[in-house]
Short mmCIF file of N, CA and C in Angstrom, two decimals:
data_model
loop_
_atom_site.label_atom_id
_atom_site.label_comp_id
_atom_site.label_asym_id
_atom_site.label_seq_id
_atom_site.Cartn_x
_atom_site.Cartn_y
_atom_site.Cartn_z
N MET A 1482 10.37 -19.08 -14.31
CA MET A 1482 11.00 -18.02 -13.48
C MET A 1482 9.89 -17.19 -12.80
N SER A 1483 10.05 -16.90 -11.53
CA SER A 1483 9.10 -16.14 -10.84
C SER A 1483 9.57 -14.68 -10.79
N ILE A 1484 8.57 -13.78 -10.78
CA ILE A 1484 8.82 -12.39 -10.70
C ILE A 1484 9.06 -11.99 -9.28
N GLY A 1485 8.12 -12.40 -8.39
CA GLY A 1485 8.32 -12.16 -6.98
C GLY A 1485 8.75 -13.45 -6.27
N SER A 1486 9.31 -13.23 -5.10
CA SER A 1486 9.82 -14.37 -4.30
C SER A 1486 8.93 -14.59 -3.10
N LEU A 1487 8.34 -15.82 -2.96
CA LEU A 1487 7.58 -16.15 -1.82
C LEU A 1487 8.55 -16.68 -0.71
N ILE A 1488 8.54 -16.00 0.43
CA ILE A 1488 9.44 -16.30 1.50
C ILE A 1488 8.66 -16.83 2.73
N ASN A 1489 9.09 -18.02 3.22
CA ASN A 1489 8.54 -18.53 4.50
C ASN A 1489 9.18 -17.79 5.63
N LEU A 1490 8.42 -17.14 6.41
CA LEU A 1490 8.96 -16.35 7.61
C LEU A 1490 8.94 -17.26 8.83
N LYS A 1491 9.67 -16.90 9.80
CA LYS A 1491 9.79 -17.64 11.05
C LYS A 1491 8.35 -17.75 11.62
N LYS A 1492 7.96 -19.03 11.91
CA LYS A 1492 6.61 -19.26 12.59
C LYS A 1492 6.90 -20.01 13.86
N ILE A 1493 6.66 -19.30 14.95
CA ILE A 1493 6.95 -19.87 16.28
C ILE A 1493 5.55 -20.33 16.79
N GLU A 1494 5.43 -21.67 16.89
CA GLU A 1494 4.16 -22.27 17.33
C GLU A 1494 4.13 -22.43 18.86
N ASP A 1495 3.02 -22.18 19.43
CA ASP A 1495 2.77 -22.19 20.95
C ASP A 1495 1.37 -22.63 21.19
N ARG A 1496 1.10 -23.30 22.28
CA ARG A 1496 -0.29 -23.69 22.55
C ARG A 1496 -1.14 -22.46 22.76
N ARG A 1497 -0.48 -21.32 23.08
CA ARG A 1497 -1.31 -20.05 23.22
C ARG A 1497 -1.53 -19.32 21.95
N GLY A 1498 -0.98 -19.86 20.92
CA GLY A 1498 -1.13 -19.13 19.54
C GLY A 1498 0.28 -19.08 18.82
N ASN A 1499 0.21 -18.61 17.62
CA ASN A 1499 1.50 -18.59 16.84
C ASN A 1499 1.97 -17.14 16.71
N LEU A 1500 3.22 -17.04 16.48
CA LEU A 1500 3.97 -15.72 16.38
C LEU A 1500 4.88 -15.82 15.16
N THR A 1501 4.85 -14.79 14.30
CA THR A 1501 5.73 -14.66 13.24
C THR A 1501 6.54 -13.37 13.27
N VAL A 1502 7.83 -13.51 13.08
CA VAL A 1502 8.77 -12.37 13.20
C VAL A 1502 9.43 -12.07 11.87
N VAL A 1503 9.57 -10.79 11.60
CA VAL A 1503 10.36 -10.42 10.40
C VAL A 1503 11.49 -9.41 10.87
N GLU A 1504 12.76 -9.80 10.57
CA GLU A 1504 13.76 -8.96 10.93
C GLU A 1504 14.51 -8.58 9.65
N GLN A 1505 14.84 -7.22 9.61
CA GLN A 1505 15.47 -6.70 8.41
C GLN A 1505 16.81 -7.31 8.16
N PHE A 1506 17.22 -7.53 6.95
CA PHE A 1506 18.44 -8.13 6.58
C PHE A 1506 18.65 -9.64 6.90
N SER A 1507 17.63 -10.15 7.58
CA SER A 1507 17.67 -11.63 7.86
C SER A 1507 16.54 -12.26 7.10
N ASP A 1508 15.32 -11.88 7.47
CA ASP A 1508 14.11 -12.40 6.90
C ASP A 1508 13.71 -11.60 5.63
N ILE A 1509 14.09 -10.39 5.60
CA ILE A 1509 13.77 -9.47 4.53
C ILE A 1509 15.07 -8.73 4.06
N PRO A 1510 15.36 -8.71 2.85
CA PRO A 1510 16.72 -8.34 2.41
C PRO A 1510 16.98 -6.80 2.29
N PHE A 1511 16.22 -6.06 3.05
CA PHE A 1511 16.44 -4.60 3.12
C PHE A 1511 16.06 -4.05 4.41
N GLU A 1512 16.52 -2.74 4.59
CA GLU A 1512 16.19 -2.03 5.84
C GLU A 1512 14.72 -1.60 5.61
N VAL A 1513 13.85 -1.89 6.58
CA VAL A 1513 12.50 -1.51 6.56
C VAL A 1513 12.29 -0.05 6.92
N LYS A 1514 11.91 0.84 5.99
CA LYS A 1514 11.71 2.20 6.29
C LYS A 1514 10.26 2.64 6.38
N ARG A 1515 9.36 1.78 5.87
CA ARG A 1515 7.97 2.15 5.88
C ARG A 1515 7.10 0.87 6.05
N VAL A 1516 6.03 0.97 6.87
CA VAL A 1516 5.16 -0.18 6.95
C VAL A 1516 3.74 0.44 7.02
N PHE A 1517 2.88 -0.25 6.24
CA PHE A 1517 1.43 0.14 6.23
C PHE A 1517 0.66 -1.13 5.97
N TRP A 1518 -0.58 -0.98 6.23
CA TRP A 1518 -1.51 -2.16 6.06
C TRP A 1518 -2.85 -1.60 5.55
N THR A 1519 -3.51 -2.36 4.71
CA THR A 1519 -4.88 -2.10 4.19
C THR A 1519 -5.82 -3.09 4.82
N TYR A 1520 -7.12 -2.66 4.97
CA TYR A 1520 -8.12 -3.53 5.56
C TYR A 1520 -9.45 -2.85 5.24
N ASP A 1521 -10.51 -3.59 5.56
CA ASP A 1521 -11.92 -3.22 5.22
C ASP A 1521 -11.97 -2.90 3.72
N ILE A 1522 -11.37 -3.70 2.94
CA ILE A 1522 -11.40 -3.49 1.47
C ILE A 1522 -12.85 -3.92 0.93
N PRO A 1523 -13.58 -3.07 0.28
CA PRO A 1523 -14.83 -3.48 -0.23
C PRO A 1523 -14.74 -4.53 -1.34
N SER A 1524 -15.72 -5.38 -1.53
CA SER A 1524 -15.75 -6.39 -2.45
C SER A 1524 -15.52 -5.78 -3.90
N GLY A 1525 -14.73 -6.46 -4.69
CA GLY A 1525 -14.47 -6.04 -6.09
C GLY A 1525 -13.43 -4.94 -6.21
N VAL A 1526 -12.97 -4.29 -5.10
CA VAL A 1526 -11.97 -3.30 -5.17
C VAL A 1526 -10.51 -3.83 -5.27
N TRP A 1527 -9.65 -3.14 -5.94
CA TRP A 1527 -8.22 -3.52 -6.00
C TRP A 1527 -7.37 -2.37 -5.52
N ARG A 1528 -6.17 -2.88 -5.09
CA ARG A 1528 -5.22 -1.90 -4.57
C ARG A 1528 -3.96 -1.97 -5.38
N GLY A 1529 -3.02 -1.03 -5.24
CA GLY A 1529 -1.80 -1.03 -6.04
C GLY A 1529 -2.13 -0.45 -7.36
N GLY A 1530 -1.71 -1.24 -8.44
CA GLY A 1530 -1.91 -0.63 -9.82
C GLY A 1530 -0.87 0.36 -10.15
N HIS A 1531 0.38 0.05 -9.73
CA HIS A 1531 1.54 0.96 -10.09
C HIS A 1531 2.78 0.10 -9.90
N ALA A 1532 3.94 0.72 -10.25
CA ALA A 1532 5.32 0.12 -10.04
C ALA A 1532 6.13 1.14 -9.35
N HIS A 1533 7.26 0.62 -8.83
CA HIS A 1533 8.23 1.53 -8.15
C HIS A 1533 9.55 1.42 -8.94
N ARG A 1534 10.17 2.55 -9.12
CA ARG A 1534 11.48 2.49 -9.83
C ARG A 1534 12.60 1.85 -8.96
N THR A 1535 12.69 2.14 -7.63
CA THR A 1535 13.78 1.67 -6.83
C THR A 1535 13.32 0.94 -5.57
N LEU A 1536 12.08 1.21 -5.09
CA LEU A 1536 11.60 0.68 -3.88
C LEU A 1536 11.39 -0.81 -3.95
N GLN A 1537 11.67 -1.58 -2.98
CA GLN A 1537 11.40 -3.01 -2.94
C GLN A 1537 10.28 -3.12 -1.81
N GLN A 1538 9.53 -4.14 -1.89
CA GLN A 1538 8.43 -4.30 -0.89
C GLN A 1538 8.21 -5.82 -0.55
N MET A 1539 7.74 -6.04 0.67
CA MET A 1539 7.32 -7.38 1.02
C MET A 1539 5.83 -7.24 1.46
N ILE A 1540 4.98 -8.08 0.90
CA ILE A 1540 3.57 -8.11 1.14
C ILE A 1540 3.27 -9.37 1.94
N VAL A 1541 2.39 -9.24 3.00
CA VAL A 1541 1.94 -10.36 3.82
C VAL A 1541 0.51 -10.27 3.98
N ALA A 1542 -0.21 -11.46 3.87
CA ALA A 1542 -1.57 -11.46 4.21
C ALA A 1542 -1.69 -11.77 5.58
N ILE A 1543 -1.78 -10.81 6.43
CA ILE A 1543 -1.85 -10.94 7.90
C ILE A 1543 -3.07 -11.69 8.31
N SER A 1544 -4.24 -11.44 7.64
CA SER A 1544 -5.51 -12.13 7.82
C SER A 1544 -6.12 -12.27 6.52
N GLY A 1545 -6.88 -13.31 6.30
CA GLY A 1545 -7.66 -13.55 5.04
C GLY A 1545 -6.78 -13.86 3.87
N SER A 1546 -7.21 -13.52 2.68
CA SER A 1546 -6.41 -13.90 1.49
C SER A 1546 -6.68 -12.85 0.38
N PHE A 1547 -5.73 -12.83 -0.59
CA PHE A 1547 -5.91 -11.98 -1.77
C PHE A 1547 -4.87 -12.46 -2.79
N ASP A 1548 -5.04 -11.98 -4.03
CA ASP A 1548 -4.08 -12.37 -5.15
C ASP A 1548 -3.38 -11.07 -5.52
N VAL A 1549 -1.96 -11.34 -5.70
CA VAL A 1549 -1.11 -10.20 -6.16
C VAL A 1549 -0.77 -10.54 -7.59
N HIS A 1550 -1.13 -9.60 -8.47
CA HIS A 1550 -0.87 -9.73 -9.89
C HIS A 1550 0.41 -8.96 -10.11
N LEU A 1551 1.43 -9.70 -10.73
CA LEU A 1551 2.78 -9.06 -10.90
C LEU A 1551 3.08 -9.06 -12.46
N ASP A 1552 3.86 -8.05 -12.81
CA ASP A 1552 4.17 -7.84 -14.29
C ASP A 1552 5.51 -7.13 -14.33
N ASN A 1553 6.52 -7.79 -14.89
CA ASN A 1553 7.85 -7.13 -14.93
C ASN A 1553 8.09 -6.52 -16.40
N GLY A 1554 7.14 -6.44 -17.21
CA GLY A 1554 7.20 -5.98 -18.60
C GLY A 1554 7.59 -7.04 -19.58
N LYS A 1555 7.95 -8.26 -19.10
CA LYS A 1555 8.29 -9.35 -19.94
C LYS A 1555 7.34 -10.53 -19.65
N GLU A 1556 7.06 -10.75 -18.41
CA GLU A 1556 6.16 -11.88 -18.00
C GLU A 1556 5.26 -11.39 -16.84
N LYS A 1557 4.19 -12.17 -16.68
CA LYS A 1557 3.19 -11.92 -15.60
C LYS A 1557 2.87 -13.15 -14.82
N GLU A 1558 2.53 -12.92 -13.59
CA GLU A 1558 2.18 -14.01 -12.66
C GLU A 1558 1.28 -13.54 -11.65
N ILE A 1559 0.50 -14.41 -11.06
CA ILE A 1559 -0.41 -14.19 -10.02
C ILE A 1559 -0.02 -15.05 -8.83
N VAL A 1560 0.15 -14.37 -7.63
CA VAL A 1560 0.53 -15.10 -6.40
C VAL A 1560 -0.62 -14.98 -5.43
N HIS A 1561 -1.05 -16.07 -4.98
CA HIS A 1561 -2.16 -16.10 -3.97
C HIS A 1561 -1.53 -16.12 -2.58
N LEU A 1562 -1.92 -15.08 -1.78
CA LEU A 1562 -1.40 -15.05 -0.39
C LEU A 1562 -2.51 -15.33 0.59
N ASN A 1563 -2.24 -16.27 1.49
CA ASN A 1563 -3.25 -16.64 2.45
C ASN A 1563 -2.66 -17.19 3.75
N HIS A 1564 -1.33 -17.03 3.94
CA HIS A 1564 -0.75 -17.49 5.23
C HIS A 1564 0.05 -16.31 5.84
N PRO A 1565 -0.22 -15.95 7.13
CA PRO A 1565 0.45 -14.87 7.79
C PRO A 1565 1.95 -15.10 8.02
N TYR A 1566 2.43 -16.32 7.75
CA TYR A 1566 3.90 -16.61 7.85
C TYR A 1566 4.63 -16.61 6.56
N GLN A 1567 3.95 -16.15 5.49
CA GLN A 1567 4.64 -16.07 4.18
C GLN A 1567 4.61 -14.61 3.71
N GLY A 1568 5.69 -14.20 3.13
CA GLY A 1568 5.79 -12.84 2.55
C GLY A 1568 6.14 -12.93 1.11
N LEU A 1569 5.57 -12.07 0.29
CA LEU A 1569 5.95 -11.96 -1.10
C LEU A 1569 6.88 -10.80 -1.31
N LEU A 1570 8.07 -11.05 -1.69
CA LEU A 1570 9.10 -10.01 -1.95
C LEU A 1570 8.96 -9.59 -3.34
N ILE A 1571 8.70 -8.23 -3.58
CA ILE A 1571 8.56 -7.71 -4.93
C ILE A 1571 9.73 -6.77 -5.23
N PRO A 1572 10.45 -7.08 -6.32
CA PRO A 1572 11.57 -6.19 -6.65
C PRO A 1572 11.13 -4.87 -7.33
N PRO A 1573 12.02 -3.95 -7.45
CA PRO A 1573 11.74 -2.72 -8.14
C PRO A 1573 11.36 -3.04 -9.58
N MET A 1574 10.73 -2.07 -10.24
CA MET A 1574 10.28 -2.23 -11.66
C MET A 1574 9.39 -3.35 -11.82
N THR A 1575 8.44 -3.60 -10.93
CA THR A 1575 7.41 -4.60 -11.04
C THR A 1575 6.03 -4.00 -10.86
N TRP A 1576 5.22 -4.08 -11.84
CA TRP A 1576 3.82 -3.54 -11.71
C TRP A 1576 3.05 -4.56 -10.86
N ASP A 1577 2.44 -4.00 -9.77
CA ASP A 1577 1.56 -4.89 -8.96
C ASP A 1577 0.20 -4.36 -8.76
N CYS A 1578 -0.67 -5.32 -8.73
CA CYS A 1578 -2.09 -5.01 -8.49
C CYS A 1578 -2.59 -6.08 -7.56
N ILE A 1579 -3.19 -5.73 -6.45
CA ILE A 1579 -3.71 -6.67 -5.51
C ILE A 1579 -5.32 -6.73 -5.60
N LYS A 1580 -5.80 -7.97 -5.80
CA LYS A 1580 -7.20 -8.17 -6.05
C LYS A 1580 -7.80 -9.31 -5.37
N ASP A 1581 -9.10 -9.48 -5.42
CA ASP A 1581 -9.90 -10.57 -4.87
C ASP A 1581 -9.57 -10.80 -3.38
N PHE A 1582 -9.82 -9.70 -2.67
CA PHE A 1582 -9.64 -9.79 -1.18
C PHE A 1582 -10.85 -10.57 -0.60
N ALA A 1583 -10.49 -11.55 0.15
CA ALA A 1583 -11.56 -12.22 0.98
C ALA A 1583 -12.01 -11.29 2.09
N GLY A 1584 -13.18 -11.40 2.56
CA GLY A 1584 -13.79 -10.55 3.65
C GLY A 1584 -12.89 -10.64 4.91
N GLY A 1585 -12.62 -9.48 5.46
CA GLY A 1585 -11.74 -9.46 6.70
C GLY A 1585 -10.31 -9.52 6.43
N SER A 1586 -9.89 -9.46 5.20
CA SER A 1586 -8.39 -9.47 4.88
C SER A 1586 -7.67 -8.28 5.33
N VAL A 1587 -6.44 -8.49 5.78
CA VAL A 1587 -5.48 -7.42 6.14
C VAL A 1587 -4.22 -7.63 5.39
N CYS A 1588 -3.84 -6.66 4.61
CA CYS A 1588 -2.60 -6.72 3.73
C CYS A 1588 -1.54 -5.78 4.44
N LEU A 1589 -0.46 -6.39 4.82
CA LEU A 1589 0.68 -5.65 5.44
C LEU A 1589 1.73 -5.51 4.34
N VAL A 1590 2.29 -4.33 4.23
CA VAL A 1590 3.37 -4.00 3.29
C VAL A 1590 4.57 -3.36 3.98
N MET A 1591 5.73 -3.87 3.80
CA MET A 1591 6.90 -3.37 4.35
C MET A 1591 7.86 -2.87 3.18
N THR A 1592 8.38 -1.74 3.18
CA THR A 1592 9.07 -1.14 2.06
C THR A 1592 10.51 -0.75 2.39
N SER A 1593 11.34 -0.77 1.42
CA SER A 1593 12.72 -0.36 1.55
C SER A 1593 13.03 1.13 1.56
N GLU A 1594 12.05 1.87 1.23
CA GLU A 1594 12.24 3.37 1.15
C GLU A 1594 11.02 4.13 1.75
N TYR A 1595 11.24 5.31 2.10
CA TYR A 1595 10.19 6.16 2.59
C TYR A 1595 9.32 6.61 1.34
N PHE A 1596 8.04 7.04 1.61
CA PHE A 1596 7.20 7.46 0.52
C PHE A 1596 7.88 8.56 -0.34
N ASP A 1597 7.89 8.41 -1.54
CA ASP A 1597 8.42 9.33 -2.56
C ASP A 1597 7.64 9.28 -3.80
N GLU A 1598 6.79 10.16 -4.15
CA GLU A 1598 5.88 10.10 -5.27
C GLU A 1598 6.66 9.96 -6.56
N SER A 1599 7.89 10.55 -6.63
CA SER A 1599 8.66 10.47 -7.86
C SER A 1599 9.14 8.95 -8.18
N ASP A 1600 9.09 8.08 -7.16
CA ASP A 1600 9.46 6.66 -7.36
C ASP A 1600 8.37 5.89 -8.04
N TYR A 1601 7.15 6.35 -7.98
CA TYR A 1601 5.96 5.64 -8.46
C TYR A 1601 5.82 5.80 -10.00
N ILE A 1602 5.42 4.76 -10.65
CA ILE A 1602 5.06 4.80 -12.04
C ILE A 1602 3.64 4.39 -12.03
N ARG A 1603 2.70 5.31 -12.32
CA ARG A 1603 1.18 5.04 -12.15
C ARG A 1603 0.56 4.83 -13.51
N ASN A 1604 1.26 5.01 -14.55
CA ASN A 1604 0.70 4.78 -15.92
C ASN A 1604 1.34 3.53 -16.48
N TYR A 1605 0.56 2.52 -16.86
CA TYR A 1605 1.03 1.19 -17.29
C TYR A 1605 1.80 1.40 -18.53
N ARG A 1606 1.41 2.15 -19.50
CA ARG A 1606 2.23 2.29 -20.69
C ARG A 1606 3.62 2.97 -20.49
N GLU A 1607 3.63 3.89 -19.56
CA GLU A 1607 5.05 4.49 -19.12
C GLU A 1607 5.81 3.43 -18.48
N PHE A 1608 5.17 2.57 -17.68
CA PHE A 1608 5.90 1.47 -16.99
C PHE A 1608 6.56 0.62 -18.05
N LEU A 1609 5.77 0.16 -19.09
CA LEU A 1609 6.36 -0.69 -20.07
C LEU A 1609 7.44 -0.06 -20.82
N LYS A 1610 7.43 1.20 -21.10
CA LYS A 1610 8.59 1.90 -21.78
C LYS A 1610 9.77 1.87 -20.84
N GLU A 1611 9.59 2.22 -19.62
CA GLU A 1611 10.74 2.17 -18.68
C GLU A 1611 11.32 0.79 -18.48
N ALA A 1612 10.43 -0.17 -18.44
CA ALA A 1612 10.85 -1.60 -18.14
C ALA A 1612 11.70 -2.06 -19.30
N LYS A 1613 11.56 -1.68 -20.50
CA LYS A 1613 12.26 -2.09 -21.70
C LYS A 1613 13.61 -1.48 -21.80
N LYS A 1614 13.96 -0.42 -20.98
CA LYS A 1614 15.26 0.19 -21.08
C LYS A 1614 16.36 -0.66 -20.59
#
């Protein structure tokens, strides 16, 4: 059983280059309320390292590659992202940590909610307690 869902997004191929589209409720099962991306990540640095109580997110490797470590409190998995036409859907109450960025990687994140600090669980032990409820 997978924690996150890897979704193949629409890939429109053209001799001039490719185009990928994401539409809410069609390609992504939620209304997109926030979009951000990380880039110029120094070697050996990781991002994430938290869980969300209610927020869902989709992560896409727009450029380059990286590994997304997922943990739902019962099982763990690592998903390697390296295609800009694939998105990793991460449900609420999933601890995620993004590591091993290749040089030049760009990580795009689309979320179901606006930023709300109270939705974050930043302590792993606290996450494990809440995940067992």
